[in-house]
Amino acid sequence: MSQISPPGPAETGSDGQPSLKRVMGPGLLLLFIVGDILGTGIYALTGQVAGEVGGAAWLPFAIAFVVALITACSYLELVTKYPEAAGAALYVHKAFGKHLLTFLVCFAVMCSGITSASAASRAFAANLATGFGLDVGNTVILLIAMAFMLLVLAVNLRGVGESVKLNVVLTAIELSGLLLVIVLSLYFITGGEADFSRVVAFETPEDKSVFLAVSAATSLAFFAMVGFEDSVNMAEETKDPVKIFPRMMFTGIGITGLIYVLVSICAVAVVPVGDLEASETPLVTVVERAAPGVPIGELLPFISMFAVANSALINMLMASRLLYGMSKQGVLPPFLSKVHPRRRTPHASIVFTTAIALLLIAYVSLVPDSPVVALLGGTTSLLLLAVFALVNVSVLVLRKEDTGVEHFKAPSVLPVLGTITCLYLVLPWSSGRPAGQYQIAGLLLAIGLILWAITWWSHKRAT
């Protein structure tokens, strides 16, 4: 039996704390980005996007891809200029130096990650029950979801190397589900049974113009593109981030954007828009129509289970690193920056974010039919697009600061375009979003303001 060598001495930062371990090379970073973008969104959103614009469902995904690519350039400039773990909140803090604004950005990004992971945990439990044919009630589903989140906690605590390697396996599984949809659809299409006339047909709701319908569909489709921004929170655990990040970011976004466009084209060509919109599992409907003999109805719950598991793992990785990074910057309490001396993982932030996630899982499970759950994807997109607008502005503000290090630099027009397009997809009169998304986002930001006030008051009393 081989002996396991003890870990080497941990490197320490200027504050005396052990530094995070740099374990991510180009391959792991690319799979992290692809795995974070690919997720439950594309499995569920295709029919809803088609319901907004008809057969041209590929167009909102293509526009969302362009918006994501523009904003990714701003992220690349900042992550290579400031290769630290805090991401958007760090960039906004360096640009504006307003603690309240920094706190709200941090809170918004953290909430988007934790809430998505909590919803994914609930979905994991439901898919597990469906896949194994378990006839169980809501309480058992809740316990399965919480147990799953505790498993994510254990993987996250063990180390980012283990977490990202598990991400490799889960990414391969969720990618196989989308490739299955594309391959079987192409088989159906080459048989001459597809209707490609639907792919260029716009069918919009009566209360919306074509332009507003495309905007609303893009706002929805953008939820499927978010995730690329999470990778910047892994900067301190990436080998040579200045060299690796640009290539892997562009490659990852390009791969996922291509898959989304192909899936949406195949879906509409194979299944009429009305049937696609009416289905709660649109991609299952596509494969059942394309290849009736394939037992996708039995297989998909397991593919979906692994897809949402991957989303939960990556979102919890992001949320914990975000809190860790901001704690190092002095914006959040110092205990959140504690690093485990042997595993060199931010264990305090991991436990803290998991505790919040468990509370959210309980809330979602106790009201499974609540419209809050149905609007969660759009609200997450809304919060992140607002953050992206601030990141694009931060790039321009921070151009005057010379860090003395070589870094990626985006053409000046891109941050300007990124700000305009993100705000366009945020504002109610241009995005076509339902009012419920703004209500949920407003409630989350109100909670953030309350927490900031409590933190500010505690600091004032201590001085």
Short mmCIF file of N, CA and C in Angstrom, two decimals, residues 156-311:
data_model
loop_
_atom_site.label_atom_id
_atom_site.label_comp_id
_atom_site.label_asym_id
_atom_site.label_seq_id
_atom_site.Cartn_x
_atom_site.Cartn_y
_atom_site.Cartn_z
N ASN A 156 -15.86 20.85 -1.35
CA ASN A 156 -15.28 22.18 -1.36
C ASN A 156 -14.22 22.34 -0.27
N LEU A 157 -14.49 21.78 0.91
CA LEU A 157 -13.53 21.86 2.00
C LEU A 157 -12.27 21.04 1.72
N ARG A 158 -12.43 19.96 1.00
CA ARG A 158 -11.27 19.09 0.75
C ARG A 158 -10.22 19.78 -0.09
N GLY A 159 -10.65 20.63 -1.02
CA GLY A 159 -9.66 21.37 -1.80
C GLY A 159 -10.15 21.67 -3.19
N VAL A 160 -9.63 22.78 -3.74
CA VAL A 160 -10.09 23.20 -5.07
C VAL A 160 -9.66 22.21 -6.14
N GLY A 161 -8.55 21.52 -5.94
CA GLY A 161 -8.11 20.52 -6.91
C GLY A 161 -9.14 19.42 -7.05
N GLU A 162 -9.64 18.90 -5.91
CA GLU A 162 -10.66 17.87 -5.93
C GLU A 162 -11.96 18.40 -6.50
N SER A 163 -12.32 19.65 -6.12
CA SER A 163 -13.56 20.25 -6.59
C SER A 163 -13.54 20.41 -8.10
N VAL A 164 -12.42 20.91 -8.64
CA VAL A 164 -12.37 21.16 -10.08
C VAL A 164 -12.26 19.85 -10.86
N LYS A 165 -11.59 18.84 -10.29
CA LYS A 165 -11.54 17.54 -10.96
C LYS A 165 -12.92 16.90 -11.03
N LEU A 166 -13.71 17.05 -9.97
CA LEU A 166 -15.09 16.57 -10.02
C LEU A 166 -15.88 17.35 -11.07
N ASN A 167 -15.57 18.64 -11.20
CA ASN A 167 -16.21 19.46 -12.22
C ASN A 167 -15.94 18.91 -13.62
N VAL A 168 -14.75 18.35 -13.84
CA VAL A 168 -14.41 17.76 -15.14
C VAL A 168 -15.38 16.64 -15.48
N VAL A 169 -15.63 15.76 -14.51
CA VAL A 169 -16.53 14.62 -14.73
C VAL A 169 -17.96 15.11 -14.99
N LEU A 170 -18.43 16.03 -14.15
CA LEU A 170 -19.80 16.52 -14.28
C LEU A 170 -20.00 17.30 -15.57
N THR A 171 -18.98 18.07 -15.98
CA THR A 171 -19.06 18.81 -17.24
C THR A 171 -19.19 17.85 -18.42
N ALA A 172 -18.43 16.77 -18.40
CA ALA A 172 -18.50 15.79 -19.48
C ALA A 172 -19.90 15.18 -19.57
N ILE A 173 -20.52 14.94 -18.42
CA ILE A 173 -21.85 14.33 -18.42
C ILE A 173 -22.89 15.31 -18.94
N GLU A 174 -22.88 16.56 -18.45
CA GLU A 174 -23.89 17.51 -18.91
C GLU A 174 -23.67 17.87 -20.38
N LEU A 175 -22.41 17.90 -20.83
CA LEU A 175 -22.12 18.17 -22.24
C LEU A 175 -22.63 17.03 -23.11
N SER A 176 -22.55 15.79 -22.61
CA SER A 176 -23.02 14.64 -23.38
C SER A 176 -24.52 14.74 -23.64
N GLY A 177 -25.28 15.28 -22.68
CA GLY A 177 -26.72 15.43 -22.88
C GLY A 177 -27.03 16.38 -24.02
N LEU A 178 -26.30 17.51 -24.10
CA LEU A 178 -26.54 18.48 -25.17
C LEU A 178 -26.07 17.94 -26.51
N LEU A 179 -24.94 17.22 -26.52
CA LEU A 179 -24.47 16.62 -27.77
C LEU A 179 -25.43 15.55 -28.26
N LEU A 180 -26.06 14.84 -27.33
CA LEU A 180 -27.07 13.85 -27.69
C LEU A 180 -28.24 14.51 -28.41
N VAL A 181 -28.67 15.67 -27.90
CA VAL A 181 -29.76 16.40 -28.54
C VAL A 181 -29.36 16.81 -29.96
N ILE A 182 -28.14 17.33 -30.12
CA ILE A 182 -27.68 17.78 -31.44
C ILE A 182 -27.54 16.62 -32.41
N VAL A 183 -26.91 15.53 -32.00
CA VAL A 183 -26.66 14.39 -32.90
C VAL A 183 -27.97 13.75 -33.35
N LEU A 184 -28.87 13.49 -32.41
CA LEU A 184 -30.14 12.85 -32.77
C LEU A 184 -31.00 13.78 -33.62
N SER A 185 -30.92 15.08 -33.35
CA SER A 185 -31.67 16.04 -34.17
C SER A 185 -31.13 16.08 -35.59
N LEU A 186 -29.80 16.06 -35.73
CA LEU A 186 -29.20 16.05 -37.07
C LEU A 186 -29.58 14.78 -37.84
N TYR A 187 -29.68 13.66 -37.12
CA TYR A 187 -30.13 12.41 -37.75
C TYR A 187 -31.55 12.57 -38.29
N PHE A 188 -32.40 13.22 -37.52
CA PHE A 188 -33.78 13.47 -37.93
C PHE A 188 -33.83 14.45 -39.11
N ILE A 189 -32.98 15.47 -39.04
CA ILE A 189 -32.95 16.50 -40.09
C ILE A 189 -32.47 15.91 -41.41
N THR A 190 -31.41 15.09 -41.37
CA THR A 190 -30.88 14.50 -42.61
C THR A 190 -31.87 13.52 -43.24
N GLY A 191 -32.83 13.06 -42.45
CA GLY A 191 -33.88 12.18 -42.99
C GLY A 191 -34.95 12.95 -43.74
N GLY A 192 -34.82 14.27 -43.78
CA GLY A 192 -35.75 15.09 -44.54
C GLY A 192 -37.06 15.38 -43.85
N GLU A 193 -37.15 15.10 -42.53
CA GLU A 193 -38.42 15.29 -41.82
C GLU A 193 -38.50 16.61 -41.06
N ALA A 194 -37.42 17.37 -41.01
CA ALA A 194 -37.41 18.63 -40.26
C ALA A 194 -38.03 19.75 -41.07
N ASP A 195 -38.48 20.77 -40.40
CA ASP A 195 -39.07 21.95 -41.05
C ASP A 195 -38.19 23.16 -40.75
N PHE A 196 -37.27 23.46 -41.68
CA PHE A 196 -36.34 24.56 -41.45
C PHE A 196 -36.99 25.92 -41.65
N SER A 197 -38.17 25.96 -42.19
CA SER A 197 -38.84 27.26 -42.35
C SER A 197 -39.16 27.88 -41.00
N ARG A 198 -39.29 27.05 -39.97
CA ARG A 198 -39.60 27.58 -38.63
C ARG A 198 -38.41 28.32 -38.03
N VAL A 199 -37.20 28.00 -38.48
CA VAL A 199 -35.99 28.57 -37.87
C VAL A 199 -35.88 30.07 -38.10
N VAL A 200 -36.51 30.58 -39.15
CA VAL A 200 -36.42 32.01 -39.45
C VAL A 200 -37.77 32.71 -39.26
N ALA A 201 -38.71 32.03 -38.62
CA ALA A 201 -40.05 32.60 -38.44
C ALA A 201 -40.17 33.27 -37.07
N PHE A 202 -40.53 34.55 -37.07
CA PHE A 202 -40.77 35.28 -35.82
C PHE A 202 -42.24 35.18 -35.45
N GLU A 203 -42.51 34.70 -34.24
CA GLU A 203 -43.87 34.67 -33.70
C GLU A 203 -43.80 35.27 -32.30
N THR A 204 -44.26 36.50 -32.16
CA THR A 204 -44.12 37.22 -30.90
C THR A 204 -45.46 37.35 -30.20
N PRO A 205 -45.47 37.52 -28.87
CA PRO A 205 -46.72 37.77 -28.14
C PRO A 205 -47.42 39.02 -28.67
N GLU A 206 -48.75 39.04 -28.56
CA GLU A 206 -49.52 40.15 -29.11
C GLU A 206 -49.19 41.48 -28.45
N ASP A 207 -48.77 41.45 -27.18
CA ASP A 207 -48.52 42.70 -26.45
C ASP A 207 -47.09 43.21 -26.63
N LYS A 208 -46.30 42.56 -27.50
CA LYS A 208 -44.91 42.97 -27.68
C LYS A 208 -44.58 43.10 -29.16
N SER A 209 -43.78 44.12 -29.48
CA SER A 209 -43.24 44.23 -30.83
C SER A 209 -42.13 43.20 -31.00
N VAL A 210 -41.69 43.00 -32.24
CA VAL A 210 -40.60 42.05 -32.49
C VAL A 210 -39.34 42.47 -31.73
N PHE A 211 -39.05 43.77 -31.72
CA PHE A 211 -37.84 44.26 -31.06
C PHE A 211 -37.89 44.01 -29.56
N LEU A 212 -39.05 44.31 -28.94
CA LEU A 212 -39.17 44.10 -27.50
C LEU A 212 -39.18 42.61 -27.17
N ALA A 213 -39.79 41.80 -28.03
CA ALA A 213 -39.80 40.36 -27.79
C ALA A 213 -38.40 39.77 -27.84
N VAL A 214 -37.59 40.24 -28.81
CA VAL A 214 -36.20 39.78 -28.90
C VAL A 214 -35.42 40.21 -27.66
N SER A 215 -35.68 41.44 -27.18
CA SER A 215 -35.01 41.93 -25.96
C SER A 215 -35.38 41.07 -24.76
N ALA A 216 -36.69 40.76 -24.62
CA ALA A 216 -37.14 39.93 -23.51
C ALA A 216 -36.54 38.53 -23.59
N ALA A 217 -36.50 37.98 -24.79
CA ALA A 217 -35.93 36.64 -24.97
C ALA A 217 -34.43 36.64 -24.69
N THR A 218 -33.74 37.71 -25.09
CA THR A 218 -32.30 37.82 -24.83
C THR A 218 -32.03 37.93 -23.33
N SER A 219 -32.87 38.71 -22.62
CA SER A 219 -32.73 38.82 -21.17
C SER A 219 -32.85 37.46 -20.51
N LEU A 220 -33.74 36.63 -21.05
CA LEU A 220 -33.93 35.28 -20.52
C LEU A 220 -32.78 34.37 -20.93
N ALA A 221 -32.39 34.45 -22.21
CA ALA A 221 -31.31 33.59 -22.71
C ALA A 221 -29.98 33.90 -22.05
N PHE A 222 -29.80 35.15 -21.61
CA PHE A 222 -28.52 35.52 -21.00
C PHE A 222 -28.25 34.73 -19.72
N PHE A 223 -29.32 34.28 -19.06
CA PHE A 223 -29.14 33.45 -17.86
C PHE A 223 -28.35 32.19 -18.19
N ALA A 224 -28.53 31.69 -19.43
CA ALA A 224 -27.80 30.49 -19.84
C ALA A 224 -26.33 30.79 -20.13
N MET A 225 -25.97 32.08 -20.32
CA MET A 225 -24.59 32.44 -20.65
C MET A 225 -23.78 32.85 -19.41
N VAL A 226 -24.46 33.16 -18.30
CA VAL A 226 -23.70 33.60 -17.13
C VAL A 226 -22.90 32.42 -16.59
N GLY A 227 -21.84 32.72 -15.93
CA GLY A 227 -20.95 31.69 -15.39
C GLY A 227 -19.50 31.98 -15.72
N PHE A 228 -19.26 32.62 -16.87
CA PHE A 228 -17.87 32.93 -17.23
C PHE A 228 -17.22 33.84 -16.20
N GLU A 229 -18.05 34.71 -15.56
CA GLU A 229 -17.50 35.67 -14.60
C GLU A 229 -17.05 34.99 -13.31
N ASP A 230 -17.57 33.78 -13.02
CA ASP A 230 -17.17 33.09 -11.80
C ASP A 230 -15.69 32.72 -11.81
N SER A 231 -15.15 32.48 -13.00
CA SER A 231 -13.77 32.00 -13.09
C SER A 231 -12.76 33.00 -12.54
N VAL A 232 -13.08 34.32 -12.58
CA VAL A 232 -12.12 35.29 -12.09
C VAL A 232 -11.92 35.18 -10.58
N ASN A 233 -12.90 34.57 -9.89
CA ASN A 233 -12.75 34.36 -8.45
C ASN A 233 -11.76 33.24 -8.13
N MET A 234 -11.32 32.52 -9.18
CA MET A 234 -10.34 31.45 -8.99
C MET A 234 -8.94 31.92 -9.40
N ALA A 235 -8.73 33.24 -9.57
CA ALA A 235 -7.47 33.76 -10.09
C ALA A 235 -6.28 33.38 -9.22
N GLU A 236 -6.46 33.40 -7.89
CA GLU A 236 -5.35 33.10 -6.98
C GLU A 236 -5.00 31.62 -6.98
N GLU A 237 -5.89 30.79 -7.56
CA GLU A 237 -5.63 29.36 -7.61
C GLU A 237 -5.30 28.88 -9.02
N THR A 238 -5.02 29.84 -9.93
CA THR A 238 -4.68 29.53 -11.32
C THR A 238 -3.19 29.77 -11.57
N LYS A 239 -2.56 28.83 -12.27
CA LYS A 239 -1.16 28.99 -12.62
C LYS A 239 -1.04 30.02 -13.75
N ASP A 240 -0.22 31.04 -13.55
CA ASP A 240 0.05 32.06 -14.57
C ASP A 240 -1.24 32.61 -15.18
N PRO A 241 -2.09 33.27 -14.37
CA PRO A 241 -3.39 33.74 -14.87
C PRO A 241 -3.30 34.74 -16.02
N VAL A 242 -2.24 35.56 -16.06
CA VAL A 242 -2.11 36.56 -17.12
C VAL A 242 -2.03 35.90 -18.49
N LYS A 243 -1.34 34.78 -18.58
CA LYS A 243 -1.19 34.08 -19.85
C LYS A 243 -2.37 33.17 -20.15
N ILE A 244 -2.91 32.52 -19.12
CA ILE A 244 -3.91 31.48 -19.33
C ILE A 244 -5.31 32.03 -19.54
N PHE A 245 -5.70 33.03 -18.75
CA PHE A 245 -7.10 33.46 -18.71
C PHE A 245 -7.65 33.89 -20.07
N PRO A 246 -6.99 34.78 -20.83
CA PRO A 246 -7.60 35.22 -22.10
C PRO A 246 -7.92 34.07 -23.05
N ARG A 247 -6.97 33.17 -23.26
CA ARG A 247 -7.21 32.07 -24.20
C ARG A 247 -8.35 31.17 -23.75
N MET A 248 -8.36 30.82 -22.46
CA MET A 248 -9.37 29.89 -21.96
C MET A 248 -10.75 30.54 -21.87
N MET A 249 -10.80 31.84 -21.55
CA MET A 249 -12.09 32.53 -21.47
C MET A 249 -12.75 32.59 -22.84
N PHE A 250 -12.00 33.03 -23.86
CA PHE A 250 -12.56 33.12 -25.21
C PHE A 250 -12.96 31.74 -25.73
N THR A 251 -12.13 30.74 -25.48
CA THR A 251 -12.42 29.39 -25.94
C THR A 251 -13.67 28.85 -25.28
N GLY A 252 -13.77 29.03 -23.96
CA GLY A 252 -14.92 28.52 -23.22
C GLY A 252 -16.23 29.16 -23.65
N ILE A 253 -16.24 30.49 -23.79
CA ILE A 253 -17.46 31.19 -24.21
C ILE A 253 -17.82 30.80 -25.64
N GLY A 254 -16.80 30.65 -26.51
CA GLY A 254 -17.06 30.25 -27.89
C GLY A 254 -17.68 28.86 -27.98
N ILE A 255 -17.17 27.91 -27.21
CA ILE A 255 -17.71 26.54 -27.23
C ILE A 255 -19.16 26.53 -26.78
N THR A 256 -19.45 27.19 -25.67
CA THR A 256 -20.81 27.17 -25.14
C THR A 256 -21.78 27.93 -26.04
N GLY A 257 -21.34 29.07 -26.58
CA GLY A 257 -22.20 29.83 -27.48
C GLY A 257 -22.58 29.02 -28.71
N LEU A 258 -21.62 28.30 -29.29
CA LEU A 258 -21.87 27.46 -30.46
C LEU A 258 -22.87 26.35 -30.12
N ILE A 259 -22.68 25.71 -28.97
CA ILE A 259 -23.58 24.63 -28.56
C ILE A 259 -25.01 25.15 -28.38
N TYR A 260 -25.15 26.31 -27.74
CA TYR A 260 -26.48 26.87 -27.51
C TYR A 260 -27.20 27.18 -28.81
N VAL A 261 -26.50 27.79 -29.75
CA VAL A 261 -27.11 28.14 -31.04
C VAL A 261 -27.52 26.86 -31.79
N LEU A 262 -26.64 25.85 -31.80
CA LEU A 262 -26.96 24.59 -32.47
C LEU A 262 -28.16 23.89 -31.83
N VAL A 263 -28.19 23.87 -30.49
CA VAL A 263 -29.31 23.23 -29.79
C VAL A 263 -30.62 23.94 -30.11
N SER A 264 -30.62 25.27 -30.09
CA SER A 264 -31.86 26.02 -30.34
C SER A 264 -32.33 25.86 -31.78
N ILE A 265 -31.40 25.83 -32.75
CA ILE A 265 -31.79 25.61 -34.15
C ILE A 265 -32.37 24.22 -34.33
N CYS A 266 -31.68 23.22 -33.78
CA CYS A 266 -32.17 21.84 -33.89
C CYS A 266 -33.54 21.68 -33.24
N ALA A 267 -33.71 22.28 -32.07
CA ALA A 267 -34.97 22.13 -31.34
C ALA A 267 -36.15 22.65 -32.15
N VAL A 268 -35.99 23.84 -32.73
CA VAL A 268 -37.09 24.44 -33.48
C VAL A 268 -37.33 23.72 -34.80
N ALA A 269 -36.27 23.22 -35.44
CA ALA A 269 -36.42 22.50 -36.70
C ALA A 269 -37.14 21.17 -36.50
N VAL A 270 -36.97 20.56 -35.35
CA VAL A 270 -37.54 19.24 -35.09
C VAL A 270 -38.95 19.33 -34.50
N VAL A 271 -39.18 20.28 -33.59
CA VAL A 271 -40.45 20.37 -32.85
C VAL A 271 -41.13 21.70 -33.13
N PRO A 272 -42.42 21.73 -33.42
CA PRO A 272 -43.13 23.00 -33.58
C PRO A 272 -43.01 23.86 -32.32
N VAL A 273 -42.99 25.17 -32.51
CA VAL A 273 -42.75 26.10 -31.40
C VAL A 273 -43.78 25.93 -30.29
N GLY A 274 -45.04 25.74 -30.66
CA GLY A 274 -46.08 25.59 -29.64
C GLY A 274 -45.83 24.40 -28.74
N ASP A 275 -45.45 23.27 -29.32
CA ASP A 275 -45.15 22.08 -28.52
C ASP A 275 -43.91 22.30 -27.66
N LEU A 276 -42.94 23.01 -28.22
CA LEU A 276 -41.69 23.27 -27.49
C LEU A 276 -41.96 24.16 -26.27
N GLU A 277 -42.75 25.19 -26.47
CA GLU A 277 -43.06 26.12 -25.38
C GLU A 277 -43.89 25.45 -24.30
N ALA A 278 -44.79 24.55 -24.69
CA ALA A 278 -45.69 23.92 -23.72
C ALA A 278 -44.99 22.86 -22.87
N SER A 279 -43.83 22.38 -23.32
CA SER A 279 -43.13 21.31 -22.61
C SER A 279 -42.28 21.85 -21.47
N GLU A 280 -42.37 21.19 -20.32
CA GLU A 280 -41.50 21.56 -19.19
C GLU A 280 -40.09 21.03 -19.38
N THR A 281 -39.94 20.04 -20.23
CA THR A 281 -38.62 19.48 -20.56
C THR A 281 -38.46 19.53 -22.08
N PRO A 282 -38.20 20.71 -22.64
CA PRO A 282 -38.21 20.86 -24.10
C PRO A 282 -37.21 19.99 -24.83
N LEU A 283 -36.03 19.78 -24.25
CA LEU A 283 -35.03 18.97 -24.95
C LEU A 283 -35.40 17.49 -24.95
N VAL A 284 -36.13 17.05 -23.93
CA VAL A 284 -36.66 15.68 -23.95
C VAL A 284 -37.64 15.53 -25.10
N THR A 285 -38.49 16.54 -25.26
CA THR A 285 -39.47 16.53 -26.36
C THR A 285 -38.76 16.46 -27.72
N VAL A 286 -37.66 17.20 -27.86
CA VAL A 286 -36.90 17.21 -29.11
C VAL A 286 -36.38 15.80 -29.42
N VAL A 287 -35.75 15.17 -28.46
CA VAL A 287 -35.15 13.85 -28.70
C VAL A 287 -36.23 12.79 -28.91
N GLU A 288 -37.33 12.88 -28.16
CA GLU A 288 -38.42 11.93 -28.35
C GLU A 288 -38.99 12.03 -29.77
N ARG A 289 -39.06 13.26 -30.30
CA ARG A 289 -39.56 13.45 -31.67
C ARG A 289 -38.52 12.99 -32.70
N ALA A 290 -37.25 13.26 -32.42
CA ALA A 290 -36.19 12.93 -33.38
C ALA A 290 -35.87 11.44 -33.42
N ALA A 291 -35.91 10.79 -32.25
CA ALA A 291 -35.56 9.37 -32.17
C ALA A 291 -36.44 8.70 -31.13
N PRO A 292 -37.65 8.29 -31.54
CA PRO A 292 -38.60 7.73 -30.58
C PRO A 292 -38.09 6.49 -29.86
N GLY A 293 -37.17 5.77 -30.46
CA GLY A 293 -36.69 4.54 -29.84
C GLY A 293 -35.67 4.73 -28.75
N VAL A 294 -35.16 5.96 -28.57
CA VAL A 294 -34.14 6.21 -27.55
C VAL A 294 -34.82 6.47 -26.20
N PRO A 295 -34.44 5.74 -25.15
CA PRO A 295 -35.12 5.89 -23.85
C PRO A 295 -34.67 7.15 -23.11
N ILE A 296 -34.82 8.32 -23.76
CA ILE A 296 -34.33 9.56 -23.17
C ILE A 296 -35.12 9.95 -21.93
N GLY A 297 -36.41 9.54 -21.90
CA GLY A 297 -37.22 9.88 -20.74
C GLY A 297 -36.66 9.29 -19.46
N GLU A 298 -36.02 8.12 -19.56
CA GLU A 298 -35.41 7.50 -18.39
C GLU A 298 -34.00 8.02 -18.15
N LEU A 299 -33.33 8.42 -19.22
CA LEU A 299 -31.94 8.85 -19.11
C LEU A 299 -31.79 10.31 -18.67
N LEU A 300 -32.68 11.18 -19.17
CA LEU A 300 -32.50 12.62 -18.94
C LEU A 300 -32.50 13.04 -17.47
N PRO A 301 -33.36 12.46 -16.61
CA PRO A 301 -33.28 12.88 -15.20
C PRO A 301 -31.88 12.74 -14.60
N PHE A 302 -31.15 11.70 -15.01
CA PHE A 302 -29.81 11.51 -14.48
C PHE A 302 -28.82 12.51 -15.09
N ILE A 303 -28.97 12.78 -16.41
CA ILE A 303 -28.13 13.81 -17.02
C ILE A 303 -28.39 15.16 -16.37
N SER A 304 -29.67 15.48 -16.19
CA SER A 304 -30.04 16.75 -15.54
C SER A 304 -29.53 16.80 -14.11
N MET A 305 -29.56 15.67 -13.43
CA MET A 305 -29.10 15.60 -12.05
C MET A 305 -27.62 15.98 -11.96
N PHE A 306 -26.82 15.44 -12.87
CA PHE A 306 -25.40 15.77 -12.87
C PHE A 306 -25.16 17.21 -13.32
N ALA A 307 -25.99 17.70 -14.25
CA ALA A 307 -25.84 19.07 -14.72
C ALA A 307 -26.06 20.07 -13.58
N VAL A 308 -27.13 19.86 -12.82
CA VAL A 308 -27.42 20.80 -11.73
C VAL A 308 -26.43 20.62 -10.58
N ALA A 309 -25.92 19.39 -10.42
CA ALA A 309 -24.88 19.17 -9.40
C ALA A 309 -23.64 19.98 -9.73
N ASN A 310 -23.27 20.02 -11.00
CA ASN A 310 -22.12 20.80 -11.42
C ASN A 310 -22.35 22.28 -11.17
N SER A 311 -23.55 22.76 -11.49
CA SER A 311 -23.88 24.17 -11.24
C SER A 311 -23.76 24.51 -9.76
#
